[in-house]
Structures are given as structure tokens and as C-alpha cells.
Short mmCIF file of C-alpha atoms in Angstrom, two decimals:
data_model
loop_
_atom_site.label_atom_id
_atom_site.label_comp_id
_atom_site.label_asym_id
_atom_site.label_seq_id
_atom_site.Cartn_x
_atom_site.Cartn_y
_atom_site.Cartn_z
CA MET A 974 -18.02 -286.36 8.91
CA GLY A 975 -18.64 -284.22 5.72
CA MET A 976 -22.10 -282.89 5.22
CA SER A 977 -24.52 -284.57 2.72
CA PRO A 978 -24.96 -282.73 -0.76
CA ASP A 979 -28.62 -282.37 0.47
CA TRP A 980 -27.45 -280.48 3.68
CA ARG A 981 -25.12 -278.41 1.94
CA LEU A 982 -27.69 -277.41 -0.92
CA PHE A 983 -29.86 -276.55 1.94
CA GLU A 984 -27.53 -274.34 3.76
CA TRP A 985 -26.96 -272.39 0.69
CA VAL A 986 -30.36 -271.91 -0.51
CA ASN A 987 -31.50 -271.12 3.18
CA GLY A 988 -28.19 -268.96 3.66
CA LEU A 989 -29.42 -266.74 0.92
CA SER A 990 -32.20 -265.08 3.33
CA GLY A 991 -31.46 -261.95 5.24
CA ASN A 992 -32.72 -259.39 2.85
CA ALA A 993 -35.92 -258.12 4.31
CA LEU A 994 -37.75 -257.67 0.94
CA VAL A 995 -36.80 -261.06 -0.44
CA ASP A 996 -37.63 -262.60 2.86
CA ALA A 997 -41.01 -260.93 3.05
CA LEU A 998 -41.66 -262.19 -0.61
CA MET A 999 -40.35 -265.85 0.22
CA LYS A 1000 -42.71 -265.92 3.35
CA PHE A 1001 -45.70 -265.02 1.23
CA ILE A 1002 -44.90 -267.70 -1.39
CA ALA A 1003 -44.00 -270.24 1.17
CA ASN A 1004 -47.21 -269.81 3.12
CA ASP A 1005 -49.60 -272.74 3.60
CA TYR A 1006 -52.57 -271.00 1.75
CA PHE A 1007 -51.19 -268.75 -1.05
CA VAL A 1008 -50.12 -271.40 -3.67
CA PRO A 1009 -52.72 -273.85 -3.19
CA VAL A 1010 -55.67 -271.31 -3.52
CA ILE A 1011 -54.06 -269.81 -6.80
CA VAL A 1012 -53.54 -273.16 -8.32
CA THR A 1013 -57.11 -273.73 -7.42
CA PHE A 1014 -58.18 -270.49 -9.22
CA ILE A 1015 -56.13 -271.62 -12.23
CA LEU A 1016 -57.81 -275.02 -12.30
CA LEU A 1017 -61.41 -273.07 -11.94
CA GLY A 1018 -60.33 -270.84 -14.95
CA LEU A 1019 -59.24 -273.97 -17.03
CA TRP A 1020 -62.47 -275.62 -16.16
CA PHE A 1021 -64.57 -272.78 -17.39
CA GLY A 1022 -62.50 -270.70 -19.51
CA ALA A 1023 -61.61 -272.28 -22.94
CA ARG A 1024 -63.47 -270.92 -26.10
CA SER A 1025 -63.41 -274.15 -28.21
CA LEU A 1026 -65.20 -277.21 -27.07
CA VAL A 1027 -62.35 -279.57 -27.77
CA GLN A 1028 -59.70 -277.33 -25.45
CA ARG A 1029 -62.55 -277.18 -22.86
CA ARG A 1030 -62.67 -280.98 -22.68
CA LEU A 1031 -58.97 -281.28 -22.61
CA ASN A 1032 -58.82 -278.79 -19.72
CA GLN A 1033 -61.56 -280.60 -17.81
CA TRP A 1034 -59.70 -283.76 -18.31
CA GLY A 1035 -56.47 -282.21 -16.90
CA VAL A 1036 -58.56 -280.92 -14.02
CA VAL A 1037 -59.79 -284.13 -13.09
CA TRP A 1038 -56.61 -285.98 -13.39
CA ALA A 1039 -55.12 -283.25 -11.13
CA ALA A 1040 -57.78 -283.75 -8.65
CA VAL A 1041 -57.31 -287.58 -8.75
CA GLY A 1042 -53.45 -287.01 -8.56
CA VAL A 1043 -53.65 -284.81 -5.51
CA GLY A 1044 -56.02 -287.32 -3.66
CA PHE A 1045 -54.05 -290.47 -4.31
CA THR A 1046 -50.66 -288.64 -3.60
CA ASN A 1047 -52.05 -287.27 -0.33
CA LEU A 1048 -53.32 -290.82 0.60
CA PHE A 1049 -49.97 -292.53 -0.31
CA ILE A 1050 -48.07 -289.81 1.91
CA GLN A 1051 -50.35 -290.29 4.75
CA VAL A 1052 -49.87 -294.11 4.60
CA LEU A 1053 -46.15 -293.90 4.19
CA ASN A 1054 -45.75 -291.24 7.25
CA VAL A 1055 -48.38 -292.04 9.63
CA ASN A 1056 -49.15 -295.72 9.28
CA ILE A 1057 -45.91 -297.21 8.18
CA GLY A 1058 -44.14 -294.54 10.18
CA PHE A 1059 -41.73 -293.66 7.53
CA ASP A 1060 -39.76 -290.61 8.88
CA PRO A 1061 -36.28 -290.71 7.77
CA TRP A 1062 -35.00 -287.47 9.08
CA PRO A 1063 -36.02 -284.46 11.12
CA ARG A 1064 -36.88 -281.00 9.79
CA PRO A 1065 -33.83 -278.76 9.19
CA PHE A 1066 -34.60 -276.67 12.41
CA ASP A 1067 -34.36 -279.84 14.40
CA ALA A 1068 -31.55 -281.36 12.86
CA GLY A 1069 -28.66 -279.33 14.60
CA HIS A 1070 -26.84 -277.42 11.85
CA ASN A 1071 -26.82 -273.69 10.65
CA TYR A 1072 -30.15 -272.38 9.58
CA ASN A 1073 -32.43 -269.24 9.45
CA LEU A 1074 -35.92 -269.90 10.20
CA VAL A 1075 -37.47 -267.11 8.52
CA PHE A 1076 -40.92 -267.67 10.21
CA GLY A 1077 -41.92 -269.78 13.17
CA TYR A 1078 -43.29 -273.26 12.27
CA VAL A 1079 -44.48 -276.33 14.04
CA PRO A 1080 -44.78 -279.34 11.77
CA SER A 1081 -47.52 -281.73 11.53
CA ASP A 1082 -45.92 -284.13 9.44
CA PRO A 1083 -42.46 -285.58 8.66
CA SER A 1084 -40.02 -283.56 6.67
CA PHE A 1085 -39.79 -286.15 3.83
CA PRO A 1086 -41.64 -286.16 1.42
CA ALA A 1087 -42.91 -282.57 1.30
CA ASN A 1088 -46.64 -282.65 1.37
CA SER A 1089 -46.64 -279.16 -0.03
CA ALA A 1090 -44.45 -280.02 -3.08
CA ALA A 1091 -46.36 -283.35 -3.65
CA VAL A 1092 -49.60 -281.32 -3.85
CA ALA A 1093 -48.32 -278.68 -6.25
CA PHE A 1094 -46.60 -281.14 -8.43
CA ALA A 1095 -49.67 -283.35 -8.56
CA PHE A 1096 -51.84 -280.55 -9.74
CA ALA A 1097 -49.20 -279.61 -12.30
CA THR A 1098 -48.90 -283.09 -13.71
CA GLY A 1099 -52.64 -283.47 -14.07
CA VAL A 1100 -53.06 -280.35 -15.75
CA PHE A 1101 -49.89 -280.71 -17.98
CA MET A 1102 -51.51 -283.86 -19.38
CA GLY A 1103 -54.54 -281.82 -20.64
CA ASN A 1104 -53.07 -278.25 -21.22
CA ARG A 1105 -49.38 -278.05 -21.58
CA LYS A 1106 -49.25 -274.26 -21.28
CA ALA A 1107 -51.17 -274.17 -18.23
CA GLY A 1108 -49.38 -277.27 -16.86
CA THR A 1109 -46.15 -275.44 -17.38
CA VAL A 1110 -47.21 -272.30 -15.51
CA ILE A 1111 -48.24 -274.60 -12.50
CA TYR A 1112 -44.96 -276.64 -12.74
CA ILE A 1113 -43.20 -272.99 -12.25
CA ILE A 1114 -45.54 -272.07 -9.52
CA ALA A 1115 -44.76 -275.48 -7.74
CA THR A 1116 -41.05 -275.10 -8.20
CA LEU A 1117 -41.10 -271.66 -6.78
CA TRP A 1118 -43.07 -272.94 -3.83
CA GLY A 1119 -40.70 -275.84 -3.17
CA PHE A 1120 -37.72 -273.28 -3.33
CA SER A 1121 -39.25 -271.04 -0.97
CA ARG A 1122 -39.88 -273.64 1.47
CA VAL A 1123 -36.22 -274.46 1.30
CA TYR A 1124 -35.15 -270.67 1.50
CA VAL A 1125 -37.46 -270.22 4.63
CA GLY A 1126 -35.92 -273.11 6.39
CA ILE A 1127 -38.76 -275.83 6.81
CA HIS A 1128 -37.61 -278.40 4.19
CA TYR A 1129 -34.66 -279.90 2.70
CA PRO A 1130 -34.20 -279.86 -1.19
CA LEU A 1131 -34.45 -283.62 -1.14
CA ASP A 1132 -37.95 -283.40 0.60
CA ILE A 1133 -39.17 -281.36 -2.13
CA LEU A 1134 -37.56 -283.60 -4.95
CA GLY A 1135 -39.02 -286.60 -3.20
CA GLY A 1136 -42.53 -285.05 -3.04
CA ALA A 1137 -42.30 -283.75 -6.66
CA PHE A 1138 -41.32 -287.42 -7.73
CA ILE A 1139 -44.09 -289.25 -5.92
CA ALA A 1140 -46.73 -286.62 -6.97
CA ILE A 1141 -45.66 -286.99 -10.81
CA LEU A 1142 -45.50 -290.87 -10.70
CA LEU A 1143 -48.56 -291.17 -8.97
CA THR A 1144 -50.69 -288.72 -10.97
CA TYR A 1145 -49.31 -290.26 -14.23
CA LEU A 1146 -50.13 -293.96 -12.89
CA PHE A 1147 -53.73 -292.90 -11.74
CA LYS A 1148 -54.40 -291.31 -14.85
CA LYS A 1149 -53.71 -294.48 -16.74
CA VAL A 1150 -55.68 -296.63 -14.28
CA LEU A 1151 -58.56 -294.30 -13.84
CA PHE A 1152 -60.80 -296.48 -15.90
CA LEU A 1153 -60.72 -299.10 -12.95
CA PHE A 1154 -62.70 -296.98 -10.83
CA GLU A 1155 -65.64 -297.14 -13.45
CA PRO A 1156 -68.56 -296.27 -13.32
CA LEU A 1157 -67.80 -293.85 -10.46
CA PRO A 1158 -65.91 -291.26 -12.82
CA THR A 1159 -68.36 -291.48 -15.53
CA LEU A 1160 -71.21 -291.29 -13.18
CA LEU A 1161 -70.00 -287.92 -11.43
CA LEU A 1162 -69.10 -286.40 -14.62
CA GLY A 1163 -72.29 -287.41 -16.34
CA ILE A 1164 -74.28 -285.63 -13.52
CA ALA A 1165 -72.24 -282.65 -13.88
CA LYS A 1166 -72.65 -282.55 -17.89
CA THR A 1167 -76.39 -283.07 -17.22
CA LEU A 1168 -76.40 -279.92 -15.00
CA HIS A 1169 -74.39 -278.08 -17.84
CA LEU A 1170 -71.42 -277.85 -15.76
CA ALA A 1171 -69.13 -279.89 -17.72
CA ASP A 1172 -68.30 -280.98 -21.18
CA ILE A 1173 -66.83 -284.52 -20.44
CA PRO A 1174 -67.52 -287.42 -20.98
CA GLU A 1175 -67.87 -286.60 -24.84
CA GLU A 1176 -70.47 -289.23 -25.45
CA PHE A 1177 -72.69 -289.43 -22.47
CA SER A 1178 -76.03 -290.97 -21.90
CA TRP A 1179 -77.49 -292.47 -18.69
CA LYS A 1180 -77.99 -295.59 -20.59
CA SER A 1181 -74.28 -295.72 -21.78
CA ILE A 1182 -73.10 -296.06 -18.26
CA ASN A 1183 -71.65 -299.40 -17.44
CA TRP A 1184 -72.83 -299.94 -13.83
CA ARG A 1185 -70.59 -303.05 -13.09
CA PRO A 1186 -67.13 -302.11 -11.89
CA THR A 1187 -64.75 -302.48 -14.77
CA ILE A 1188 -62.60 -305.11 -13.19
CA ALA A 1189 -65.50 -307.20 -12.13
CA THR A 1190 -66.98 -306.68 -15.91
CA LYS A 1191 -63.83 -308.09 -17.26
CA TRP A 1192 -63.94 -311.16 -14.82
CA TRP A 1193 -67.57 -311.83 -15.62
CA ARG A 1194 -67.13 -311.59 -19.46
CA LYS A 1195 -64.08 -313.94 -19.10
CA GLU A 1196 -65.91 -316.45 -17.10
CA ARG A 1197 -68.93 -316.38 -19.62
CA SER A 1198 -66.84 -316.88 -22.74
CA MET B 1367 -77.17 -296.40 25.91
CA ASN B 1368 -78.11 -296.20 22.17
CA ALA B 1369 -76.11 -298.48 19.85
CA PRO B 1370 -73.80 -296.40 17.51
CA TYR B 1371 -75.04 -296.02 13.89
CA PRO B 1372 -72.94 -298.15 11.45
CA SER B 1373 -71.91 -295.25 9.64
CA ASP B 1374 -70.26 -293.63 12.75
CA MET B 1375 -68.48 -296.84 13.33
CA ILE B 1376 -67.20 -297.07 9.95
CA ILE B 1377 -66.05 -293.31 9.91
CA SER B 1378 -64.27 -293.73 13.22
CA LYS B 1379 -62.61 -296.98 12.05
CA VAL B 1380 -61.58 -295.21 9.00
CA LEU B 1381 -60.12 -292.26 11.09
CA PHE B 1382 -58.40 -294.62 13.33
CA PHE B 1383 -56.82 -296.55 10.37
CA PHE B 1384 -55.43 -293.22 9.02
CA LYS B 1385 -54.44 -292.01 12.60
CA TYR B 1386 -55.97 -288.89 11.58
CA GLU B 1387 -57.15 -287.53 15.05
CA ALA B 1388 -53.83 -288.54 16.49
CA ALA B 1389 -51.71 -286.90 13.72
CA ALA B 1390 -53.61 -283.55 13.84
CA PRO B 1391 -51.88 -281.17 16.14
CA ASP B 1392 -53.47 -278.62 18.47
CA VAL B 1393 -53.54 -275.35 16.14
CA GLY B 1394 -55.78 -273.26 18.29
CA ASP B 1395 -59.02 -271.43 17.49
CA THR B 1396 -59.44 -271.63 13.82
CA LYS B 1397 -63.03 -270.48 13.72
CA LEU B 1398 -62.11 -266.85 12.46
CA LEU B 1399 -59.35 -268.01 10.24
CA SER B 1400 -61.54 -270.60 8.40
CA LEU B 1401 -64.00 -267.75 7.73
CA PHE B 1402 -61.33 -265.54 6.28
CA PHE B 1403 -59.98 -268.48 4.20
CA PHE B 1404 -63.42 -269.28 2.99
CA VAL B 1405 -63.85 -265.45 2.01
CA PHE B 1406 -60.70 -265.61 0.13
CA VAL B 1407 -61.50 -268.66 -2.05
CA PHE B 1408 -65.10 -267.68 -2.48
CA LEU B 1409 -64.43 -263.97 -3.46
CA GLY B 1410 -61.28 -265.03 -5.56
CA SER B 1411 -63.48 -267.67 -7.42
CA VAL B 1412 -66.08 -265.38 -8.07
CA GLY B 1413 -63.49 -263.06 -9.77
CA VAL B 1414 -62.12 -266.10 -11.73
CA LEU B 1415 -65.49 -267.05 -13.03
CA GLN B 1416 -66.06 -263.34 -14.17
CA ILE B 1417 -62.95 -263.43 -16.17
CA ALA B 1418 -63.61 -266.70 -17.61
CA ALA B 1419 -67.29 -265.64 -18.56
CA SER B 1420 -66.02 -262.43 -20.18
CA TYR B 1421 -63.38 -264.31 -22.21
CA ASN B 1422 -65.83 -266.82 -23.39
CA ARG B 1423 -68.99 -264.55 -23.60
CA MET B 1424 -70.69 -267.11 -21.14
CA LYS B 1425 -74.16 -265.51 -20.64
CA ALA B 1426 -75.08 -267.87 -17.82
CA LEU B 1427 -72.06 -266.87 -15.77
CA SER B 1428 -71.35 -263.17 -16.57
CA PHE B 1429 -72.74 -260.31 -14.31
CA PHE B 1430 -72.27 -257.66 -17.08
CA ARG B 1431 -72.92 -256.78 -20.59
CA GLY B 1432 -69.44 -255.88 -21.83
CA PRO B 1433 -66.40 -258.17 -21.33
CA LYS B 1434 -64.08 -255.26 -20.22
CA THR B 1435 -66.22 -254.57 -17.03
CA GLY B 1436 -66.15 -258.40 -16.43
CA TYR B 1437 -62.24 -258.56 -16.59
CA VAL B 1438 -62.04 -255.48 -14.23
CA PHE B 1439 -64.35 -256.84 -11.77
CA GLY B 1440 -62.57 -260.20 -11.79
CA VAL B 1441 -59.08 -258.85 -11.29
CA CYS B 1442 -60.34 -256.64 -8.58
CA ALA B 1443 -62.15 -259.36 -6.75
CA ILE B 1444 -58.99 -261.59 -6.97
CA LEU B 1445 -56.64 -258.76 -5.62
CA GLY B 1446 -59.34 -258.06 -2.99
CA SER B 1447 -59.64 -261.52 -1.89
CA ILE B 1448 -55.93 -261.74 -1.36
CA LEU B 1449 -55.58 -258.37 0.33
CA ILE B 1450 -58.69 -259.34 2.57
CA PHE B 1451 -57.09 -262.53 3.66
CA TYR B 1452 -53.53 -261.40 4.24
CA LEU B 1453 -54.09 -257.93 5.60
CA THR B 1454 -56.69 -259.24 8.45
CA GLY B 1455 -53.77 -261.13 10.33
CA ASP B 1456 -50.33 -262.98 10.15
CA ARG B 1457 -51.01 -266.12 8.08
CA ASN B 1458 -47.42 -267.45 9.00
CA VAL B 1459 -48.22 -267.97 12.74
CA ILE B 1460 -48.30 -271.16 14.49
CA ALA B 1461 -51.64 -270.92 16.02
CA PRO B 1462 -54.17 -270.93 14.63
CA ARG B 1463 -53.47 -272.70 11.49
CA LEU B 1464 -55.57 -274.66 9.17
CA GLU B 1465 -54.44 -278.31 8.53
CA GLY B 1466 -54.35 -279.81 5.14
CA GLY B 1467 -57.90 -281.44 5.27
CA GLN B 1468 -59.28 -278.20 6.40
CA VAL B 1469 -57.83 -276.12 3.73
CA LEU B 1470 -59.08 -278.89 1.07
CA GLY B 1471 -62.61 -278.88 2.65
CA LEU B 1472 -62.87 -274.93 2.78
CA THR B 1473 -61.42 -274.68 -0.69
CA PHE B 1474 -63.94 -277.19 -2.08
CA LEU B 1475 -66.71 -275.34 -0.09
CA GLY B 1476 -65.54 -272.07 -1.30
CA LEU B 1477 -65.32 -273.08 -4.97
CA ALA B 1478 -68.96 -274.71 -5.03
CA THR B 1479 -70.35 -271.75 -3.18
CA ALA B 1480 -68.70 -269.41 -5.65
CA VAL B 1481 -69.96 -271.36 -8.88
CA VAL B 1482 -73.75 -271.53 -7.29
CA ALA B 1483 -73.74 -268.01 -6.37
CA THR B 1484 -72.50 -266.86 -9.58
CA LEU B 1485 -75.02 -268.76 -11.57
CA ALA B 1486 -77.77 -267.51 -9.39
CA ILE B 1487 -76.73 -263.81 -9.49
CA ALA B 1488 -76.38 -264.03 -13.11
CA SER B 1489 -79.71 -265.56 -13.53
CA TYR B 1490 -81.34 -262.75 -11.48
CA ILE B 1491 -79.55 -259.89 -13.26
CA LYS B 1492 -80.44 -261.32 -16.51
CA ARG B 1493 -83.85 -262.54 -15.72
CA LYS B 1494 -85.42 -260.14 -18.36
CA GLN B 1495 -83.45 -261.60 -21.11
CA VAL B 1496 -84.60 -265.20 -20.79
CA VAL B 1497 -85.83 -266.16 -24.11
CA ASP B 1498 -88.07 -269.11 -23.40
CA GLY B 1499 -87.20 -271.94 -21.00
CA LEU B 1500 -89.21 -275.06 -21.39
CA ASP B 1501 -89.62 -275.46 -25.32
CA GLU B 1502 -85.99 -274.30 -26.53
CA GLN B 1503 -83.43 -276.80 -27.56
CA TYR B 1504 -80.10 -276.15 -26.09
CA PRO B 1505 -76.84 -278.11 -26.36
CA ASP B 1506 -75.49 -280.75 -24.09
CA GLY B 1507 -72.84 -279.73 -21.31
CA MET B 1508 -71.54 -276.04 -20.80
CA GLU B 1509 -72.16 -275.08 -24.47
CA ALA B 1510 -75.76 -274.20 -23.11
CA LEU B 1511 -74.37 -271.75 -21.06
CA ASP B 1512 -73.25 -269.57 -23.83
CA GLN B 1513 -76.76 -269.04 -24.78
CA GLU B 1514 -79.05 -268.99 -21.66
CA VAL B 1515 -78.95 -268.22 -17.97
CA TYR B 1516 -78.88 -271.05 -15.71
CA LEU B 1517 -82.59 -271.01 -13.95
CA PRO B 1518 -84.21 -271.81 -17.46
CA LEU B 1519 -81.94 -274.48 -18.22
CA MET B 1520 -82.68 -276.04 -14.88
CA LYS B 1521 -86.31 -275.64 -15.41
CA ARG B 1522 -85.90 -277.31 -18.95
CA LEU B 1523 -84.08 -280.23 -17.29
CA TRP B 1524 -86.84 -280.55 -14.38
CA SER B 1525 -89.59 -280.64 -17.10
CA THR B 1526 -87.69 -283.39 -18.98
CA LEU B 1527 -87.14 -285.53 -16.10
CA LYS B 1528 -90.73 -285.07 -15.17
CA LYS B 1529 -91.67 -286.21 -18.64
CA LYS B 1530 -89.58 -289.17 -18.34
CA GLY B 1531 -90.99 -290.11 -15.05
CA GLN B 1532 -94.42 -290.04 -16.23
#
């Protein structure tokens, strides 16, 4: 029986390993900590680091959408993998084909979808909707992280693509339906604005908060009309 | 035996629903790794804030008078944080290892501590440059950080809240 294109692509990318210098670089990028922290630094820089008020507001919305996207993407993957038990295939090093495992790895979650890729692409998508340039930079970092995870032998390419697809879709979706969670977002951002730590929401006063949840408000208005 | 608090029951039910405890593998003693990871995020975040403050001329965040010193300090802090974290141990080992929830929690803690520490240190360094806290009118949001250090802004907010409360 022939190998699937995913397996062949994995073996090709993973087969590139062997050069000590490139391996060390890929180990560094594929690490569980480096990319999330660097992306967090970028988000912090975006929050505080725009000269114009308009751009700062856009950046801050981007950071909010990214944070919400990461939260819901993680929740979705947790429910998919742990609660539903969706675990379609083992990790490459457990699947019985040729591989080079560049460093020792004990997985704590299923191979598909790649949680790392999901987090990085959720960050990138959220930021991209507020700041295209910064979003593109994070997309490049996310792609490099995904590539390095295949290179070191802990994910298949389809794991990375699946994680990225879920993250992009959910982050975009939750940006569109964030208003359903009112008044929580306005309240939290309003507190931050009062403490001079945010510039959104644009028009904010404590009296302007709609204290009823939005879905309930709509239902209540419908009943009355 | 005392009855468990309702909040404890809710938390344990949530954890059980997501099978969090069952899913978390044994990753060894993570205390020292957590500490180094916190320092990594904290120090790097302070560096990022200094670069942002220098770029924006944000008085409330900047430790320095000139922007160039801020840029140099920021870059050194970020590189230093990476070096401290990666030169103090092999971060690709199986145990100890931080799980996703721990990474998220420590990252948030490091960021929040860095913001608070930066605002406090900048307020202390620039305490003699304070214009006047209570009667000044400052813009809403972060624009006020360009004009004043953080402590007088909080004093003004506190006095406003007190006036409204009376």
C-alpha cells in the first residue's frame, strides 16, 4: 500500500534534518516556549506602541481578537481531543515509519490538530484583522513554527494545516460574535481605559454600558414590541 | 467533616468536565523551570515596554530621558531574557516541562507584573517631574500616559471616585 501524501511530505521535510547547525536552529524554534513568548512580546508592543490614537485602537482590537481567538480555539481543541476523544492518528514517532526525532518528546495531546499551530495562527489572525503588517509577521512566525515542528519529527504537515485552519476559522468567527458576550468585553476594556491602560472602547462611559447580556436584551425588546 | 465550598465544587466539576487532571502528564518538578520562565517573560516584557515607550515618548512608561537609551535597554533586556532562559538548562527535555495552561498562566502573570513594575519604577524615577496631580485635566485612556507618570493619574482617579461617592 502506498504512503499518503501527508506521510510523504512529512518524510521529505523531516528528512532534511541532519545538519547540526540547522537542527539546533529548528530545535530552538520548535521549542514549546520560544514562539509563544515572542508572539506575546509582539502583542504587548502593539498594545502600547503606536503613535497615533487610531492605530493604537486598531492594534488593541487586534490583540483582543487574538486573545479571544486563542482562548476559544484552545477550548475547541480541548473538547475535540479530550471530551469527544478525536484522535485520528498517532504521532509520527509512534506510527512506524522512517523518521528522525531531533529531540525527545512525550506528547500530552493528540497529534491532530496541532495545538501549537492553532495558538500561533489564532494570534496571527486576530492581529491581522487589526494590523495587517504585524499580522503578516506573526503568520510568518507561525508558519516557521509549524514547519519546525514537522522538521523535528513531532507533527505531520496535516496536523499543522488542521490546527491553522481551525484557528483562522474560529478567530474570525469569534471576532464576528464577540458582541454576544456583552457586557463583559466592554466592562473589562472600560476598566482598563479608566486605569489609562487601554484606548478602547472609543466612546466609553460607565453609564453607556448595557448591563443586560445582548441576546437577552434582544429577546426582551422583541417581547415588548 | 466540613461541607465543601460551592466554588470548590464548581471548579472541580469544570476540571472533571474537561478531564484536565487526567490529561495532564507527569512533567517532573517544574518549580525552577516556572521561575525561569516567569523571569523570561517579565524581563522581556519590561524591555518591550521600554522600546514602546521610547518610540511613543510615553512619559509614564519610560525609565530614561532620551529614546536611544530606552531602545538600547529594551533590546538588551529582551536578548538577556532569552539568554537567561535558554542558557540555564535544556528547554527541550521531556521533564520538567510546562504544560499549555502553565505557560499561559505564567505568561499572563509575567506580563501583568512587568506592566505594574514598569509604571511603578517610572513613577519613582520621575517623581520630581510631576506637574500637579489632582487639578490637572488629562485625556481619557492611554493618551494621558504621554503627559504624566502613573501615580498622579491614579491619585486623580481616586479623588474623582471619592467625589462621586460623596
